[in-house]
Amino acid sequence: KGIEVKTAFVMLKETADVHTLDEYSKACGIDVNTIAEIADEFTSHGMKSAVDTLGGTATSNGLDLAFITNILVSLVGSANKKG
């Protein structure tokens, strides 16, 4: 017998899929098309994408921002890449 496991990225996708893009749009007040355009732009560069949060994490939700930026660069494969 094996032990069924899931990767962190599978669990992240399952959690994100709980809501629709329309629901996320309403929650943050950003139009669905704008979210899609930004996502397309960010992911179109592959591992050349980067995120800089210097100073942006010094807010009440700064920890959340730091986590999500690390997740984003990990999803596109650019975490810890030189350049």
JSON list of C-alpha atoms in Angstrom, two decimals:
[
{"chain": "A", "resi": 1, "resn": "LYS", "atom": "CA", "xyz": [0.00, 0.00, 0.00]},
{"chain": "A", "resi": 2, "resn": "GLY", "atom": "CA", "xyz": [1.21, 3.44, -0.86]},
{"chain": "A", "resi": 3, "resn": "ILE", "atom": "CA", "xyz": [0.52, 6.72, 0.81]},
{"chain": "A", "resi": 4, "resn": "GLU", "atom": "CA", "xyz": [-1.35, 9.22, -1.33]},
{"chain": "A", "resi": 5, "resn": "VAL", "atom": "CA", "xyz": [0.32, 12.61, -1.30]},
{"chain": "A", "resi": 6, "resn": "LYS", "atom": "CA", "xyz": [-0.07, 15.95, -3.06]},
{"chain": "A", "resi": 7, "resn": "THR", "atom": "CA", "xyz": [2.50, 18.58, -3.88]},
{"chain": "A", "resi": 8, "resn": "ALA", "atom": "CA", "xyz": [2.14, 22.08, -2.47]},
{"chain": "A", "resi": 9, "resn": "PHE", "atom": "CA", "xyz": [1.40, 23.36, -5.98]},
{"chain": "A", "resi": 10, "resn": "VAL", "atom": "CA", "xyz": [-1.46, 20.85, -6.46]},
{"chain": "A", "resi": 11, "resn": "MET", "atom": "CA", "xyz": [-2.92, 21.96, -3.14]},
{"chain": "A", "resi": 12, "resn": "LEU", "atom": "CA", "xyz": [-2.50, 25.62, -4.16]},
{"chain": "A", "resi": 13, "resn": "LYS", "atom": "CA", "xyz": [-4.36, 25.01, -7.44]},
{"chain": "A", "resi": 14, "resn": "GLU", "atom": "CA", "xyz": [-7.16, 23.14, -5.67]},
{"chain": "A", "resi": 15, "resn": "THR", "atom": "CA", "xyz": [-7.53, 25.99, -3.21]},
{"chain": "A", "resi": 16, "resn": "ALA", "atom": "CA", "xyz": [-7.50, 28.65, -5.93]},
{"chain": "A", "resi": 17, "resn": "ASP", "atom": "CA", "xyz": [-10.09, 26.73, -7.95]},
{"chain": "A", "resi": 18, "resn": "VAL", "atom": "CA", "xyz": [-12.61, 26.98, -5.10]},
{"chain": "A", "resi": 19, "resn": "HIS", "atom": "CA", "xyz": [-13.66, 30.37, -6.49]},
{"chain": "A", "resi": 20, "resn": "THR", "atom": "CA", "xyz": [-14.19, 31.63, -10.03]},
{"chain": "A", "resi": 21, "resn": "LEU", "atom": "CA", "xyz": [-12.26, 34.49, -11.58]},
{"chain": "A", "resi": 22, "resn": "ASP", "atom": "CA", "xyz": [-15.47, 36.54, -11.38]},
{"chain": "A", "resi": 23, "resn": "GLU", "atom": "CA", "xyz": [-15.62, 35.95, -7.62]},
{"chain": "A", "resi": 24, "resn": "TYR", "atom": "CA", "xyz": [-11.98, 36.99, -7.20]},
{"chain": "A", "resi": 25, "resn": "SER", "atom": "CA", "xyz": [-12.66, 40.06, -9.34]},
{"chain": "A", "resi": 26, "resn": "LYS", "atom": "CA", "xyz": [-15.56, 41.14, -7.14]},
{"chain": "A", "resi": 27, "resn": "ALA", "atom": "CA", "xyz": [-13.58, 40.51, -3.95]},
{"chain": "A", "resi": 28, "resn": "CYS", "atom": "CA", "xyz": [-10.67, 42.74, -5.01]},
{"chain": "A", "resi": 29, "resn": "GLY", "atom": "CA", "xyz": [-12.56, 45.27, -7.14]},
{"chain": "A", "resi": 30, "resn": "ILE", "atom": "CA", "xyz": [-10.43, 44.67, -10.23]},
{"chain": "A", "resi": 31, "resn": "ASP", "atom": "CA", "xyz": [-12.07, 43.90, -13.57]},
{"chain": "A", "resi": 32, "resn": "VAL", "atom": "CA", "xyz": [-11.73, 40.30, -14.83]},
{"chain": "A", "resi": 33, "resn": "ASN", "atom": "CA", "xyz": [-10.16, 41.52, -18.09]},
{"chain": "A", "resi": 34, "resn": "THR", "atom": "CA", "xyz": [-7.52, 43.49, -16.20]},
{"chain": "A", "resi": 35, "resn": "ILE", "atom": "CA", "xyz": [-6.65, 40.44, -14.08]},
{"chain": "A", "resi": 36, "resn": "ALA", "atom": "CA", "xyz": [-6.37, 38.31, -17.23]},
{"chain": "A", "resi": 37, "resn": "GLU", "atom": "CA", "xyz": [-4.21, 40.91, -19.03]},
{"chain": "A", "resi": 38, "resn": "ILE", "atom": "CA", "xyz": [-1.79, 41.19, -16.10]},
{"chain": "A", "resi": 39, "resn": "ALA", "atom": "CA", "xyz": [-1.60, 37.40, -15.75]},
{"chain": "A", "resi": 40, "resn": "ASP", "atom": "CA", "xyz": [-0.92, 37.02, -19.48]},
{"chain": "A", "resi": 41, "resn": "GLU", "atom": "CA", "xyz": [1.77, 39.71, -19.40]},
{"chain": "A", "resi": 42, "resn": "PHE", "atom": "CA", "xyz": [3.48, 38.28, -16.30]},
{"chain": "A", "resi": 43, "resn": "THR", "atom": "CA", "xyz": [3.52, 34.70, -17.56]},
{"chain": "A", "resi": 44, "resn": "SER", "atom": "CA", "xyz": [4.48, 35.55, -21.16]},
{"chain": "A", "resi": 45, "resn": "HIS", "atom": "CA", "xyz": [8.09, 36.10, -20.13]},
{"chain": "A", "resi": 46, "resn": "GLY", "atom": "CA", "xyz": [8.60, 32.66, -18.60]},
{"chain": "A", "resi": 47, "resn": "MET", "atom": "CA", "xyz": [11.61, 32.49, -16.31]},
{"chain": "A", "resi": 48, "resn": "LYS", "atom": "CA", "xyz": [12.53, 36.08, -17.18]},
{"chain": "A", "resi": 49, "resn": "SER", "atom": "CA", "xyz": [9.69, 37.36, -14.98]},
{"chain": "A", "resi": 50, "resn": "ALA", "atom": "CA", "xyz": [10.66, 39.02, -11.73]},
{"chain": "A", "resi": 51, "resn": "VAL", "atom": "CA", "xyz": [8.98, 40.63, -8.74]},
{"chain": "A", "resi": 52, "resn": "ASP", "atom": "CA", "xyz": [10.45, 43.38, -6.57]},
{"chain": "A", "resi": 53, "resn": "THR", "atom": "CA", "xyz": [8.75, 44.12, -3.27]},
{"chain": "A", "resi": 54, "resn": "LEU", "atom": "CA", "xyz": [11.24, 46.45, -1.63]},
{"chain": "A", "resi": 55, "resn": "GLY", "atom": "CA", "xyz": [9.17, 48.58, 0.72]},
{"chain": "A", "resi": 56, "resn": "GLY", "atom": "CA", "xyz": [5.89, 47.09, -0.42]},
{"chain": "A", "resi": 57, "resn": "THR", "atom": "CA", "xyz": [5.85, 44.60, 2.41]},
{"chain": "A", "resi": 58, "resn": "ALA", "atom": "CA", "xyz": [5.86, 47.32, 5.09]},
{"chain": "A", "resi": 59, "resn": "THR", "atom": "CA", "xyz": [2.06, 47.34, 5.25]},
{"chain": "A", "resi": 60, "resn": "SER", "atom": "CA", "xyz": [-0.62, 45.65, 7.30]},
{"chain": "A", "resi": 61, "resn": "ASN", "atom": "CA", "xyz": [-0.84, 42.84, 4.73]},
{"chain": "A", "resi": 62, "resn": "GLY", "atom": "CA", "xyz": [2.87, 42.80, 3.94]},
{"chain": "A", "resi": 63, "resn": "LEU", "atom": "CA", "xyz": [3.35, 39.18, 4.95]},
{"chain": "A", "resi": 64, "resn": "ASP", "atom": "CA", "xyz": [0.63, 38.13, 2.50]},
{"chain": "A", "resi": 65, "resn": "LEU", "atom": "CA", "xyz": [2.32, 40.18, -0.22]},
{"chain": "A", "resi": 66, "resn": "ALA", "atom": "CA", "xyz": [5.69, 38.57, 0.49]},
{"chain": "A", "resi": 67, "resn": "PHE", "atom": "CA", "xyz": [4.17, 35.08, 0.32]},
{"chain": "A", "resi": 68, "resn": "ILE", "atom": "CA", "xyz": [2.27, 35.65, -2.92]},
{"chain": "A", "resi": 69, "resn": "THR", "atom": "CA", "xyz": [5.24, 37.22, -4.70]},
{"chain": "A", "resi": 70, "resn": "ASN", "atom": "CA", "xyz": [7.31, 34.15, -3.84]},
{"chain": "A", "resi": 71, "resn": "ILE", "atom": "CA", "xyz": [4.52, 31.90, -5.10]},
{"chain": "A", "resi": 72, "resn": "LEU", "atom": "CA", "xyz": [4.25, 33.85, -8.37]},
{"chain": "A", "resi": 73, "resn": "VAL", "atom": "CA", "xyz": [7.94, 33.62, -9.19]},
{"chain": "A", "resi": 74, "resn": "SER", "atom": "CA", "xyz": [7.91, 29.94, -8.25]},
{"chain": "A", "resi": 75, "resn": "LEU", "atom": "CA", "xyz": [4.97, 29.25, -10.55]},
{"chain": "A", "resi": 76, "resn": "VAL", "atom": "CA", "xyz": [6.79, 30.70, -13.56]},
{"chain": "A", "resi": 77, "resn": "GLY", "atom": "CA", "xyz": [10.08, 29.06, -12.62]},
{"chain": "A", "resi": 78, "resn": "SER", "atom": "CA", "xyz": [12.09, 32.21, -11.96]},
{"chain": "A", "resi": 79, "resn": "ALA", "atom": "CA", "xyz": [12.69, 31.80, -8.22]},
{"chain": "A", "resi": 80, "resn": "ASN", "atom": "CA", "xyz": [16.40, 32.18, -7.37]},
{"chain": "A", "resi": 81, "resn": "LYS", "atom": "CA", "xyz": [17.39, 32.64, -11.03]},
{"chain": "A", "resi": 82, "resn": "LYS", "atom": "CA", "xyz": [20.21, 35.00, -11.89]},
{"chain": "A", "resi": 83, "resn": "GLY", "atom": "CA", "xyz": [19.43, 37.94, -14.10]}
]
